[in-house]
mmCIF file of C-alpha atoms in Angstrom:
data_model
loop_
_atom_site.group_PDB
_atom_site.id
_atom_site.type_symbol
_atom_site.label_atom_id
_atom_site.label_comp_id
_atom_site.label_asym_id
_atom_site.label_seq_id
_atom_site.Cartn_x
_atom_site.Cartn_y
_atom_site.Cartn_z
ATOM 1 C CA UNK A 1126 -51.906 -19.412 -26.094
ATOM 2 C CA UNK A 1127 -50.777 -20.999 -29.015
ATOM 3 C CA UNK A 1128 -47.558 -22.533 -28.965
ATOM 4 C CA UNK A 1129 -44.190 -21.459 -31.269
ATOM 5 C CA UNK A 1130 -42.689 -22.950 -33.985
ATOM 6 C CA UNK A 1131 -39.166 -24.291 -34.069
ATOM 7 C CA UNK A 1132 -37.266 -22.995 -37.034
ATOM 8 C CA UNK A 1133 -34.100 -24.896 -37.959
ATOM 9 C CA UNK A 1134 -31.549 -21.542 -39.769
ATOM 10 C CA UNK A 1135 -28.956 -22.349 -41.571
ATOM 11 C CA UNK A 1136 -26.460 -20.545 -43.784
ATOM 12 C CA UNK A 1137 -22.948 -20.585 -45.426
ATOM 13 C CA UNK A 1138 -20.385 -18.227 -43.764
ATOM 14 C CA UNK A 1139 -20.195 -15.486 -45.002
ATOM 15 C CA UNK A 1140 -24.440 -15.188 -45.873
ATOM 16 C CA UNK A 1141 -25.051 -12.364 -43.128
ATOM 17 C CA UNK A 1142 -26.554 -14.809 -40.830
ATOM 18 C CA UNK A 1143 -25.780 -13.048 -37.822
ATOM 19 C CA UNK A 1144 -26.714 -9.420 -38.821
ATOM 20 C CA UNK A 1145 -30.241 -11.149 -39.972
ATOM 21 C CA UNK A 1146 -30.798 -13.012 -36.501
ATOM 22 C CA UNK A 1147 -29.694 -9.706 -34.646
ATOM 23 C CA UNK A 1148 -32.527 -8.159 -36.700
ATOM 24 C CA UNK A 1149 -35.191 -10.680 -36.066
ATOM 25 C CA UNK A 1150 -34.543 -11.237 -32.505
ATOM 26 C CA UNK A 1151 -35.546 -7.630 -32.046
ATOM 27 C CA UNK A 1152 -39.329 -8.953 -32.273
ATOM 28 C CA UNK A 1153 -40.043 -10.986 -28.510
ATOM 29 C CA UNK A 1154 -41.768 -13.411 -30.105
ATOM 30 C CA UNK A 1155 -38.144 -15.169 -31.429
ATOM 31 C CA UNK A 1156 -36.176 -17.198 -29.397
ATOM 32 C CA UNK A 1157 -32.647 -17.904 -30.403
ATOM 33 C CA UNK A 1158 -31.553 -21.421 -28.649
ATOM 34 C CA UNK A 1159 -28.269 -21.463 -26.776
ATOM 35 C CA UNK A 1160 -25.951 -24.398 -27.375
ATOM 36 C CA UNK A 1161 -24.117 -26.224 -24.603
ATOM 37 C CA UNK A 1162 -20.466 -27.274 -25.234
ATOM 38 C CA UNK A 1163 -17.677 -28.849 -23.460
ATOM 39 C CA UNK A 1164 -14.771 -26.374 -25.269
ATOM 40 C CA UNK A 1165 -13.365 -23.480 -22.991
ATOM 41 C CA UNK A 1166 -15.265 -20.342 -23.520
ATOM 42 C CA UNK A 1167 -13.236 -17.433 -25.596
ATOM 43 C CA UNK A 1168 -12.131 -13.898 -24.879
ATOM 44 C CA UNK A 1169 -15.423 -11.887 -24.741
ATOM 45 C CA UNK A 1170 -18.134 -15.047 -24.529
ATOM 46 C CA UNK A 1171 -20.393 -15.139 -21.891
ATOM 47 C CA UNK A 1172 -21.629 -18.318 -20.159
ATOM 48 C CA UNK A 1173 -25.236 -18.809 -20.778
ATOM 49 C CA UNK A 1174 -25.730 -15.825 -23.853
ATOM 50 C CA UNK A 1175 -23.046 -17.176 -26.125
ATOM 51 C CA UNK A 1176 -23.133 -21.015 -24.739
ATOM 52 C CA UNK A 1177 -23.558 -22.565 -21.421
ATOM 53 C CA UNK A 1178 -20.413 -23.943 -20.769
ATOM 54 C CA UNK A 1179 -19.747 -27.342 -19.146
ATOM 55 C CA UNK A 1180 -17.385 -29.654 -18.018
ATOM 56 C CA UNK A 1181 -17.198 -33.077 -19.665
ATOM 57 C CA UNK A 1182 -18.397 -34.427 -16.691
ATOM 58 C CA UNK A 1183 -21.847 -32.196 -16.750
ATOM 59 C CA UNK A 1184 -22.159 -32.836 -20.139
ATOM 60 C CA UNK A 1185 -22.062 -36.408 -19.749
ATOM 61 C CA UNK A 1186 -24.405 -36.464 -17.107
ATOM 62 C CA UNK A 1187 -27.083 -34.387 -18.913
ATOM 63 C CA UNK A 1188 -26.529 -37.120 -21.946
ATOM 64 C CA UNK A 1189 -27.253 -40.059 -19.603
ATOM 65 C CA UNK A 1190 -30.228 -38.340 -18.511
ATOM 66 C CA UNK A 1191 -32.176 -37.454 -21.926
ATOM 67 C CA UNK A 1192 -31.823 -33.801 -21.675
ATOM 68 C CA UNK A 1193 -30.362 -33.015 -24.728
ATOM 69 C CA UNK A 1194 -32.183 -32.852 -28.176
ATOM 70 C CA UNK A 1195 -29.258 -33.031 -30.152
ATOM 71 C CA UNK A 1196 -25.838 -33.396 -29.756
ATOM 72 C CA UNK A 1197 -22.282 -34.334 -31.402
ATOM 73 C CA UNK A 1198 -19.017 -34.535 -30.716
ATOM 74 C CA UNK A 1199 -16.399 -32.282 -32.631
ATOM 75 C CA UNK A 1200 -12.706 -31.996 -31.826
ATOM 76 C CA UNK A 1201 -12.818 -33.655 -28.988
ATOM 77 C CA UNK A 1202 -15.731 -31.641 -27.654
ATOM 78 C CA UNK A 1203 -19.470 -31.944 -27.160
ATOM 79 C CA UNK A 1204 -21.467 -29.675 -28.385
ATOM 80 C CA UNK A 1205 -25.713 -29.978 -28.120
ATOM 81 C CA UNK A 1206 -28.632 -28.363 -27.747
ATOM 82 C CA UNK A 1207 -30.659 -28.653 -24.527
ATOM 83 C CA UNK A 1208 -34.276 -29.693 -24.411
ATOM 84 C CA UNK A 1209 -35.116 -27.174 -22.533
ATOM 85 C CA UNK A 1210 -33.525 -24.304 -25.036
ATOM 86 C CA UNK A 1211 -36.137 -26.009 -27.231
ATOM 87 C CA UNK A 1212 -39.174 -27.512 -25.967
ATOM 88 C CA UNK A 1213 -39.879 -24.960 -22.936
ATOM 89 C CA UNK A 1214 -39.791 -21.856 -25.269
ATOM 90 C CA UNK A 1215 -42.069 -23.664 -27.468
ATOM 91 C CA UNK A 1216 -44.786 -24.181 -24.598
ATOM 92 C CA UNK A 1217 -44.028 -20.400 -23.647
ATOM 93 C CA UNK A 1218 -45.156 -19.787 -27.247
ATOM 94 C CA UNK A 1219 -41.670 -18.556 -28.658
ATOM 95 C CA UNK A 1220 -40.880 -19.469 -32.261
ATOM 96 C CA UNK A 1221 -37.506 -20.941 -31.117
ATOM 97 C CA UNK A 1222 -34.290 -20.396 -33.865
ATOM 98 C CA UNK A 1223 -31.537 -23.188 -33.901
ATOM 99 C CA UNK A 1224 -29.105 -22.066 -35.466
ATOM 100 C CA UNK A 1225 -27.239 -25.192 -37.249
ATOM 101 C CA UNK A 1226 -24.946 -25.867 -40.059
ATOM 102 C CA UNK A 1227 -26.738 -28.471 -42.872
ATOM 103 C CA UNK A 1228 -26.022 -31.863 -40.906
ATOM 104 C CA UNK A 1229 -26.662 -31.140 -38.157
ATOM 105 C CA UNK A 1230 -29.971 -29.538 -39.622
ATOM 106 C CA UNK A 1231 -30.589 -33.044 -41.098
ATOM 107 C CA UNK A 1232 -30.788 -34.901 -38.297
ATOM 108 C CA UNK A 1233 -33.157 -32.650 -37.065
ATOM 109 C CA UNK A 1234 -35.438 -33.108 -39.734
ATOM 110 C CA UNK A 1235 -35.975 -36.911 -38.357
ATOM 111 C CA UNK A 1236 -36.705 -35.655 -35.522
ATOM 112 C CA UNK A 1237 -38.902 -32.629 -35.471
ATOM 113 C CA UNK A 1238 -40.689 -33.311 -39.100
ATOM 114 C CA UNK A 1239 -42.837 -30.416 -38.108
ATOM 115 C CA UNK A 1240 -39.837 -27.956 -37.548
ATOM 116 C CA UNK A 1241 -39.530 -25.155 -40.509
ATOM 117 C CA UNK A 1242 -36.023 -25.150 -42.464
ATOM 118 C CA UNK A 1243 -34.968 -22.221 -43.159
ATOM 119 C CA UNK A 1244 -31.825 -21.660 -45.603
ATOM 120 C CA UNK A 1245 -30.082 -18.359 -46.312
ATOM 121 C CA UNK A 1246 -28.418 -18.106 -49.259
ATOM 122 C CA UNK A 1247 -26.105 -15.232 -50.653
ATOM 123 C CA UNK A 1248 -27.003 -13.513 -54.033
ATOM 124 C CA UNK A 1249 -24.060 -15.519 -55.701
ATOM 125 C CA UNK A 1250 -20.485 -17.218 -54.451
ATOM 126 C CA UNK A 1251 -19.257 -14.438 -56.122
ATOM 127 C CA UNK A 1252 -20.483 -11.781 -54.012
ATOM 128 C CA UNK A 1253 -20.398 -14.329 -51.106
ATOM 129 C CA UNK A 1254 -16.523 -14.330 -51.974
ATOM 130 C CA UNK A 1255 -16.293 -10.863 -52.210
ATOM 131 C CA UNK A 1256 -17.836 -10.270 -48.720
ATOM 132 C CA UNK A 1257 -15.840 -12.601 -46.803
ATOM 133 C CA UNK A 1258 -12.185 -10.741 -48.805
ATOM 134 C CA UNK A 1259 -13.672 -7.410 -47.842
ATOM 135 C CA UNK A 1260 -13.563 -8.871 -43.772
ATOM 136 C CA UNK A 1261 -9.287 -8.687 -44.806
ATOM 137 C CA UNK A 1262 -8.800 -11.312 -41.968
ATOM 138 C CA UNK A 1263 -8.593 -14.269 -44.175
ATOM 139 C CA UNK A 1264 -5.312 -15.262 -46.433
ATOM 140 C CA UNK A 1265 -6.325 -16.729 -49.796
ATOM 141 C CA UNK A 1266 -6.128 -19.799 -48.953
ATOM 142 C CA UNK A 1267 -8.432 -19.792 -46.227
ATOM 143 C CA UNK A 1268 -11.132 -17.628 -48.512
ATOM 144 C CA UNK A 1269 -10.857 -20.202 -51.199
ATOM 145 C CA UNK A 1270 -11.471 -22.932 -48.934
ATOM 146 C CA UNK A 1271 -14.436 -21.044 -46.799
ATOM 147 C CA UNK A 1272 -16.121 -20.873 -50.667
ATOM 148 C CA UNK A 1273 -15.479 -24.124 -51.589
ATOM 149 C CA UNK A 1274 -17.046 -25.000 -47.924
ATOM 150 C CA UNK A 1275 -20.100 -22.674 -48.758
ATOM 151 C CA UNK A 1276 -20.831 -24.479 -52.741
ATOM 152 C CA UNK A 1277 -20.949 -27.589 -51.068
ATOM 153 C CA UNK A 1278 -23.154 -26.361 -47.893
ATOM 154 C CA UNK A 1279 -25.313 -24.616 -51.017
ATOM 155 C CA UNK A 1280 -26.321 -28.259 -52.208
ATOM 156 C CA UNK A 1281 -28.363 -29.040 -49.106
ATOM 157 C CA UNK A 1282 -30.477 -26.335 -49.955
ATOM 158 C CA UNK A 1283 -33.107 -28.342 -51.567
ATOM 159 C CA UNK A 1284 -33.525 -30.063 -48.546
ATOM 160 C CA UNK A 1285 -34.862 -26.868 -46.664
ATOM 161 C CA UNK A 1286 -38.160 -25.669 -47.049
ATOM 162 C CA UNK A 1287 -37.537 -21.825 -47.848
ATOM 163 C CA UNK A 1288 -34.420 -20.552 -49.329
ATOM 164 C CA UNK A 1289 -33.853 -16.513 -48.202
ATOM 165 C CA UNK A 1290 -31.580 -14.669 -50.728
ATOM 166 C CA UNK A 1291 -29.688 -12.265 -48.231
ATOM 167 C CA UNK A 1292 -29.126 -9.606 -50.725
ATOM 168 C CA UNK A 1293 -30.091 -6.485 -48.729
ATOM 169 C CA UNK A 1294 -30.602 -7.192 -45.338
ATOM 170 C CA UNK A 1295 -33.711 -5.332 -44.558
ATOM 171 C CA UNK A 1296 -35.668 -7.586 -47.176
ATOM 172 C CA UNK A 1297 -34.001 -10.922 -46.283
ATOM 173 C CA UNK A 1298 -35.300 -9.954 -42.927
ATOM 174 C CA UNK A 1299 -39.141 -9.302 -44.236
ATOM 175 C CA UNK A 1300 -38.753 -12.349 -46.120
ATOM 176 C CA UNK A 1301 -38.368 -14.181 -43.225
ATOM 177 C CA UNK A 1302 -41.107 -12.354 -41.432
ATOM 178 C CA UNK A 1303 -43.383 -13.519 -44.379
ATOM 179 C CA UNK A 1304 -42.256 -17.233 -43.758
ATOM 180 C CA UNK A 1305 -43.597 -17.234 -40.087
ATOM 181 C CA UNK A 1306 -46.422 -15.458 -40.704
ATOM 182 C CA UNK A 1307 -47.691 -17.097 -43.862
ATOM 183 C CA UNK A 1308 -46.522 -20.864 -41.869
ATOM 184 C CA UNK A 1309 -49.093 -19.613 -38.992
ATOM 185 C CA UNK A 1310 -51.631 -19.212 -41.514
ATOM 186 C CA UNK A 1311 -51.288 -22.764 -43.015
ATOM 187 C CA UNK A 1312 -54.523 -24.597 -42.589
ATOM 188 C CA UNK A 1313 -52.866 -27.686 -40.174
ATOM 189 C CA UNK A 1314 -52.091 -24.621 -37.854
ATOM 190 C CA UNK A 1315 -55.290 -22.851 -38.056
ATOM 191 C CA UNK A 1316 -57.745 -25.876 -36.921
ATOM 192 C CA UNK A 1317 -58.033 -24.219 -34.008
ATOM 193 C CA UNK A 1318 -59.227 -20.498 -35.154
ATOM 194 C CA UNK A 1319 -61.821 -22.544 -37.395
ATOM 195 C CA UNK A 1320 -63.080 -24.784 -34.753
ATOM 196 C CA UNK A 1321 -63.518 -21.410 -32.697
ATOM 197 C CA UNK A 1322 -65.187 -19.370 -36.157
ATOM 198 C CA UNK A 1323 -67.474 -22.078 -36.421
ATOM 199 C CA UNK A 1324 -68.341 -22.910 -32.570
ATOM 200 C CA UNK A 1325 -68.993 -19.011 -31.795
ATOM 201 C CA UNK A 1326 -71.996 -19.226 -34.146
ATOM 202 C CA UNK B 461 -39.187 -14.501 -65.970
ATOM 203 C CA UNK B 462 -40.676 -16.656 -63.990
ATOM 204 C CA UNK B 463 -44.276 -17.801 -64.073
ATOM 205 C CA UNK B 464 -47.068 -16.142 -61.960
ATOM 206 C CA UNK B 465 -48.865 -18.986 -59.261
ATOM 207 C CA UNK B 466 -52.463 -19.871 -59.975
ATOM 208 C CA UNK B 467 -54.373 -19.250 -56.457
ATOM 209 C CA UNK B 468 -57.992 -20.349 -55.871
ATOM 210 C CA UNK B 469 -59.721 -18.122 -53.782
ATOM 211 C CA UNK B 470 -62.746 -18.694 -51.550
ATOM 212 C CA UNK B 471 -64.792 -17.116 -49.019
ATOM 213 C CA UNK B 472 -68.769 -17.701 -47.772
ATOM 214 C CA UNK B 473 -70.277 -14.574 -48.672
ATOM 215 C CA UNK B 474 -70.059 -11.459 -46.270
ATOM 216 C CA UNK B 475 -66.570 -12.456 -45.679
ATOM 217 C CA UNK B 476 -65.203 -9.092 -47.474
ATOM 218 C CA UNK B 477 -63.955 -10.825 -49.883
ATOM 219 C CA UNK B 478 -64.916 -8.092 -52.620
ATOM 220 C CA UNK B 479 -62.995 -5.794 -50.693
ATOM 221 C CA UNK B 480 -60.027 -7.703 -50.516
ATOM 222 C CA UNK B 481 -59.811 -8.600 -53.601
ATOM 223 C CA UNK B 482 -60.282 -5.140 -54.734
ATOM 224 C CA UNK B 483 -56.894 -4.354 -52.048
ATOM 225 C CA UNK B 484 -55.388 -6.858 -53.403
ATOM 226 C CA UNK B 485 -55.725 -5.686 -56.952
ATOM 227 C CA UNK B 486 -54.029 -3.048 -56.836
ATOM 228 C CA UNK B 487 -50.809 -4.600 -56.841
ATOM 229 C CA UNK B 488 -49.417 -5.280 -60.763
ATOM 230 C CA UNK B 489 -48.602 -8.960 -59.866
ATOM 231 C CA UNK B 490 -51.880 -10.139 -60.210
ATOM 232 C CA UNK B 491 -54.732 -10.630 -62.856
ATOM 233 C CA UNK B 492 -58.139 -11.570 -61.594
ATOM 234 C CA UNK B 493 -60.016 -13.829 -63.716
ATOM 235 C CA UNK B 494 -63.024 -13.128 -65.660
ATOM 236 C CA UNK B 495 -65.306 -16.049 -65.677
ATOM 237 C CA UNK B 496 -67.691 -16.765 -69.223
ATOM 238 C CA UNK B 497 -71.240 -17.124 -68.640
ATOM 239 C CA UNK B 498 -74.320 -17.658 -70.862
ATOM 240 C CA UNK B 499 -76.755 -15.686 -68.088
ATOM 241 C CA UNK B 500 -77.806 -12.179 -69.541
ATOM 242 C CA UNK B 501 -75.618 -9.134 -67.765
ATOM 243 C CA UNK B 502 -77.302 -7.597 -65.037
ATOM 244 C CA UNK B 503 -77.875 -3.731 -64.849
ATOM 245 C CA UNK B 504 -74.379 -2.416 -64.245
ATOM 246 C CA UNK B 505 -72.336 -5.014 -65.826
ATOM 247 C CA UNK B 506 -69.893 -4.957 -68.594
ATOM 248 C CA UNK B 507 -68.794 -7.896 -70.652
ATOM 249 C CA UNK B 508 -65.119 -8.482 -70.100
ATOM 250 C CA UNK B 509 -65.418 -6.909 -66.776
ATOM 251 C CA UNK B 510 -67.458 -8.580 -64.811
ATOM 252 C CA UNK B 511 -68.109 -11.492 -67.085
ATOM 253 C CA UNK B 512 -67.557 -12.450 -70.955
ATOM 254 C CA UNK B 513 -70.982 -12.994 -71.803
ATOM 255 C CA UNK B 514 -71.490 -15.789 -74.404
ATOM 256 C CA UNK B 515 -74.333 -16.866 -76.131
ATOM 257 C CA UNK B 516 -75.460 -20.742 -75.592
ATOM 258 C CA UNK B 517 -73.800 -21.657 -78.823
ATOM 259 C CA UNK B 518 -70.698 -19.790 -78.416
ATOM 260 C CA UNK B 519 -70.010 -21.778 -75.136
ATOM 261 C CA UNK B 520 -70.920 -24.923 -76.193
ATOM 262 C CA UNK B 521 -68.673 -23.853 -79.390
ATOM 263 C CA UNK B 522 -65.789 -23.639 -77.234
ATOM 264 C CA UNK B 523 -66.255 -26.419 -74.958
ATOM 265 C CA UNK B 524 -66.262 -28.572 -77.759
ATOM 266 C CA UNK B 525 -62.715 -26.854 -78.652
ATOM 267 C CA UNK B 526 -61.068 -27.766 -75.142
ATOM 268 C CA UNK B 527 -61.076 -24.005 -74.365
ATOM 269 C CA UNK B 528 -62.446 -24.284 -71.151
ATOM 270 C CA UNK B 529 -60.654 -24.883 -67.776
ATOM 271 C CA UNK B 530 -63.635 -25.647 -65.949
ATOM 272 C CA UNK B 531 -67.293 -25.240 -66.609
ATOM 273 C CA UNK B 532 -70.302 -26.022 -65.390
ATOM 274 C CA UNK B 533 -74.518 -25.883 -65.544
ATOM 275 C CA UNK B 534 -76.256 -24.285 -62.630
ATOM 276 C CA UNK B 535 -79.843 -23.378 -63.236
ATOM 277 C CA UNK B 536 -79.969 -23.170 -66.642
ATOM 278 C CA UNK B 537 -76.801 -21.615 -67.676
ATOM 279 C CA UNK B 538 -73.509 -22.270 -67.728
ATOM 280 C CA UNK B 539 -70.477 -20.666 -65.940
ATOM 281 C CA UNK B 540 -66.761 -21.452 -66.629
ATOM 282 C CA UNK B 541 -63.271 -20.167 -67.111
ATOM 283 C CA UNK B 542 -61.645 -19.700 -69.900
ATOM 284 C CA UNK B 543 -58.102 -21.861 -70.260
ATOM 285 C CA UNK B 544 -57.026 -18.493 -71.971
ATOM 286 C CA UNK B 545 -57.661 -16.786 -68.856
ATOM 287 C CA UNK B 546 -55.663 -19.021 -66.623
ATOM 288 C CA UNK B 547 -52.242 -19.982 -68.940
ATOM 289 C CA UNK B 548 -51.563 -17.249 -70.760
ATOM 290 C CA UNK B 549 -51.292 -14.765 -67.471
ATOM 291 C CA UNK B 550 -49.694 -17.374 -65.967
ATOM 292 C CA UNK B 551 -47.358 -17.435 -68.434
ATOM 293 C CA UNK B 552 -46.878 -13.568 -68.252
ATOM 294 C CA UNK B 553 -45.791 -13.819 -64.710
ATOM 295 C CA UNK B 554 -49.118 -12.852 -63.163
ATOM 296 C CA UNK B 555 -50.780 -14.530 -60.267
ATOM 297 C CA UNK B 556 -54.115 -15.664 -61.237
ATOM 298 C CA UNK B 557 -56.584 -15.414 -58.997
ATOM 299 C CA UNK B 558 -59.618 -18.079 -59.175
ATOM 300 C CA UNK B 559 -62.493 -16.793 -57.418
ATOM 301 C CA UNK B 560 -64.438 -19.707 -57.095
ATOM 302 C CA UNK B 561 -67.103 -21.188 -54.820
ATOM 303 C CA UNK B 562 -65.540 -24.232 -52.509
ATOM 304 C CA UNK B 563 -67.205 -27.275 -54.953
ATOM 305 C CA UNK B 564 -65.438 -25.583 -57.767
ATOM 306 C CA UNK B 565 -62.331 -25.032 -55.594
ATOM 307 C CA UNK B 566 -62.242 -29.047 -54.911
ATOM 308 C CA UNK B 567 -62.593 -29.524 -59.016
ATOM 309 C CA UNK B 568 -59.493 -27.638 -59.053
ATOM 310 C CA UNK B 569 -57.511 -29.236 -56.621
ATOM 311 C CA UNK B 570 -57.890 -32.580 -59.023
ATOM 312 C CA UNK B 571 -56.379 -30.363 -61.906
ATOM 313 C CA UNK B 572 -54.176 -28.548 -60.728
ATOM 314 C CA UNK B 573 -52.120 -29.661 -57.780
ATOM 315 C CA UNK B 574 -49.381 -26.784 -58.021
ATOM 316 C CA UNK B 575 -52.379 -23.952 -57.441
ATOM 317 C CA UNK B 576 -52.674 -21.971 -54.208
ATOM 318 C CA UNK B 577 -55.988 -22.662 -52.260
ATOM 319 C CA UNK B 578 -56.630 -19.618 -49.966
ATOM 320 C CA UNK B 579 -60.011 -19.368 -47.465
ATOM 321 C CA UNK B 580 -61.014 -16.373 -46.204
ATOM 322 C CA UNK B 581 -63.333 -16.936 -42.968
ATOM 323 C CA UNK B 582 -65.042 -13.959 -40.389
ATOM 324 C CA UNK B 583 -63.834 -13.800 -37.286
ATOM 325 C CA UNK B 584 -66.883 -15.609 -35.867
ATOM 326 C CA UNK B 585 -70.071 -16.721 -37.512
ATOM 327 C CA UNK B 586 -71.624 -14.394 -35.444
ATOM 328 C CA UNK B 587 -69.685 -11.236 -36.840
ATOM 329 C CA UNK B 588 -70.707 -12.768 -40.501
ATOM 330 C CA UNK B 589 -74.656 -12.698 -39.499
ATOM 331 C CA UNK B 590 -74.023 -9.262 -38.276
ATOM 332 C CA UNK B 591 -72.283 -8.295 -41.539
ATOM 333 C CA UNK B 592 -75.306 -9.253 -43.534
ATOM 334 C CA UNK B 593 -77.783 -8.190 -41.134
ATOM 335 C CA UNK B 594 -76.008 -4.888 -41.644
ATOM 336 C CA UNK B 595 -76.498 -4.345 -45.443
ATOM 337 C CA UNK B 596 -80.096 -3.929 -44.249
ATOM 338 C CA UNK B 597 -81.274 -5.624 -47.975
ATOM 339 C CA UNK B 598 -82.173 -9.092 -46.390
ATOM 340 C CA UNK B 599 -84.826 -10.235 -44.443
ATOM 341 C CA UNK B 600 -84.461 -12.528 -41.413
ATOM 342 C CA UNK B 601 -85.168 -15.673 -43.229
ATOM 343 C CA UNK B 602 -82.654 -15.372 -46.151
ATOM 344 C CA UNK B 603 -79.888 -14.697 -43.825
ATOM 345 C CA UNK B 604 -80.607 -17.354 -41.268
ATOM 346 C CA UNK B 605 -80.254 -19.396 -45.236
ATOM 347 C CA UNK B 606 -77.120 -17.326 -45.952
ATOM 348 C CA UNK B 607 -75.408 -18.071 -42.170
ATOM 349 C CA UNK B 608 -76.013 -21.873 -42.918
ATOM 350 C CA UNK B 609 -74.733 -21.791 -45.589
ATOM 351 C CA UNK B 610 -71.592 -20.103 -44.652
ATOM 352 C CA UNK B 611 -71.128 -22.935 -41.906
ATOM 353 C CA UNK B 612 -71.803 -25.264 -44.557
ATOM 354 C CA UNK B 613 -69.164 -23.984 -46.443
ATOM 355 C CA UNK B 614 -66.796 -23.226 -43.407
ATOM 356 C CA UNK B 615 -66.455 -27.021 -43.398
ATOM 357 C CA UNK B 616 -64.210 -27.049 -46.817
ATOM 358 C CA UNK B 617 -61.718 -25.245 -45.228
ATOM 359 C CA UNK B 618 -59.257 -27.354 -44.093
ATOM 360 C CA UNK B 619 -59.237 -28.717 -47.705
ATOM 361 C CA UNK B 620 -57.637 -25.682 -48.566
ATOM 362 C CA UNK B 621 -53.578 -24.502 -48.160
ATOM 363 C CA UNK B 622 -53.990 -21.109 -45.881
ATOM 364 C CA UNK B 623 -56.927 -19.655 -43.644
ATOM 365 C CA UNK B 624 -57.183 -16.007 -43.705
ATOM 366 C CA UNK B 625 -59.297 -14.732 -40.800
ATOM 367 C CA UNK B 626 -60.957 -11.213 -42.191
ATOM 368 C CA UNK B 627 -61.287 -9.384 -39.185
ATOM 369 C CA UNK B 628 -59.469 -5.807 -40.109
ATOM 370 C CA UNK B 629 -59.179 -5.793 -43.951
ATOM 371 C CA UNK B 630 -55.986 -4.208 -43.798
ATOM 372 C CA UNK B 631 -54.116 -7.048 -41.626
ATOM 373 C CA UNK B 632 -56.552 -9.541 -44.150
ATOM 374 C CA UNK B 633 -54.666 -8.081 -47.346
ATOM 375 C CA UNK B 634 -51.194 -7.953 -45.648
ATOM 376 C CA UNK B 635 -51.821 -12.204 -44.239
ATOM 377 C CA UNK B 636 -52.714 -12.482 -48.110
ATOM 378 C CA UNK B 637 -49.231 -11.121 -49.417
ATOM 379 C CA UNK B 638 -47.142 -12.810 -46.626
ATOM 380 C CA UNK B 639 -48.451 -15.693 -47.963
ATOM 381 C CA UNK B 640 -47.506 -15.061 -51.582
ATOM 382 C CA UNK B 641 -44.365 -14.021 -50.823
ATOM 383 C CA UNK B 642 -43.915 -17.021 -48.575
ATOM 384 C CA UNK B 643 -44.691 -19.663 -51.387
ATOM 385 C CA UNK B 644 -42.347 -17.846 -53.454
ATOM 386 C CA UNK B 645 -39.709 -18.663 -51.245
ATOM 387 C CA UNK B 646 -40.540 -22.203 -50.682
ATOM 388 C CA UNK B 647 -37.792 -24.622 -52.204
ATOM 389 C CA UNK B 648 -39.292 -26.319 -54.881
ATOM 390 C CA UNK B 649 -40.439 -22.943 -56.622
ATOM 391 C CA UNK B 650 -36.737 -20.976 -55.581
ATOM 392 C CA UNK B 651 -34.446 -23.814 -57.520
ATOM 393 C CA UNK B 652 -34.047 -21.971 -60.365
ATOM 394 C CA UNK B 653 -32.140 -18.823 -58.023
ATOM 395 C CA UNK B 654 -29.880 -21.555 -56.338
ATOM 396 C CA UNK B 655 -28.712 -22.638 -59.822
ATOM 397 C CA UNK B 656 -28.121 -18.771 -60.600
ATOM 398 C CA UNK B 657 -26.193 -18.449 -57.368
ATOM 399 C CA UNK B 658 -24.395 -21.835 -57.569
ATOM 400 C CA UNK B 659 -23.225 -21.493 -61.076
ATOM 401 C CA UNK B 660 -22.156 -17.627 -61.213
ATOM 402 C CA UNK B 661 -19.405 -18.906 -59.061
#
């Protein structure tokens, strides 16, 4: 068995990221990776779906011994992704998600140069604007700050490798599907099927 | 509108190609491109359709014009494609396809570095000797010639972008268009829709 692919997803708030990741995760051959954190968990989240949640104290330990691929402090809490969210699915041949905002994303690219970037886009701030109004949760303020947050989150774009516009879901969603499938095809992943084409003669 | 992508496509013969190509064909998006040649038309085929037959002097009229995108001499007469058939499609939004054998392909790499090289291969060299064994036409000797020459030619692949494996023809034509949509989504050809959605802000 061949082993997965770790795609690095990204998107502005606001972009449908969630409804698209619901969607995808539907196929078993996506795994999305659970973060760790140090913050208390919220009404509603579950210990080990929506994070695994840790003291300081475990965190710190895991740090000291190498088991985390990433991680950062924010607000006085940790927050990191686990090796093993990452590299055991990837053995188990899952295409593993991490779902990241653009720095974090960044770092990642030193890391895992062979990672796919992923960046969802909506079809304009405009309509991106217009979505998060219509969740009527948000005072003005906060809207116009969440957009202003999104242009600049836009600009790392170009540093992705495939830009998704989430217009209607169901094609954002194929689109994606076309990524992994056309990345599996690319010849520094095939080596293998050729070696076996050419061997079975 | 945006341009179409050139895409140089290869296969060692009783790949299916012909098949696929006629699939993929049917879909408005792309142009397939007639090569010129100064060898008489065979029983069957139409000039324009198969090839644009030229005299000697009317090819060697329009190399010395720069009309050519690539040419050359194989036994006696020459083969080439016409510039016309390449830029101005591309320029209508169609994606050109290049059918081309792999030493052609490699000429085209040098000139164009933003084309699309795509190798079909058989699922096994054996399945591609039973193929032609198949067609019942050839006798043992020229397909043991035709088998070594597919391995022969098996060896360019890696030169090229994506490996399609032809096993079913439908799950052939549907690899093809994940990987045209794919490219279309890569960064450096989806700038010009993150301007749109950056600036209608």
């Amino acid at each position: 068995m061949s082993k997965g692919r770790l795609i690095v997803f990204s998107a502005p708030s606001g972009c449908g990221k969630g409804t698209m990741l619901a969607e995808i995760l539907k196929d078993e051959g996506f795994y999305l990776s659970v973060s760790a954190t140090t913050r208390l968990p919220r009404e509603g989240e579950t210990d080990g779906v929506n994070y695994y949640f840790l003291t300081k104290e475990e965190f710190e330990q895991k740090i000291s011994e190498n088991r985390f691929f990433e991680y950062a402090c924010y607000c006085g809490n940790y927050y990191g992704t686990l090796l093993s969210e990452v590299d055991d699915k990837l053995e188990e041949g899952k295409n593993v998600i991490l779902e990241i905002e653009v720095q974090g994303a960044m770092k990642i690219r030193q890391l895992r140069p062979d990672a796919l970037f992923v960046f969802v886009i909506p079809p304009s701030v405009r309509e991106l604007e217009r979505r998060l109004r219509k969740r009527g949760t948000e005072t003005d303020e906060v809207i116009a700050k969440r957009v202003a947050a999104a242009v600049e989150e836009l600009k790392y774009a170009p540093k992705y490798d495939y830009i998704i516009v989430n217009d209607a879901l169901e094609d954002a969603v194929s689109d994606f599907r076309a990524v992994i499938k056309a990345e599996s095809l690319r010849t520094e992943y095939a080596a293998e099927i050729l070696d076996e084409v050419i061997n079975n003669a």
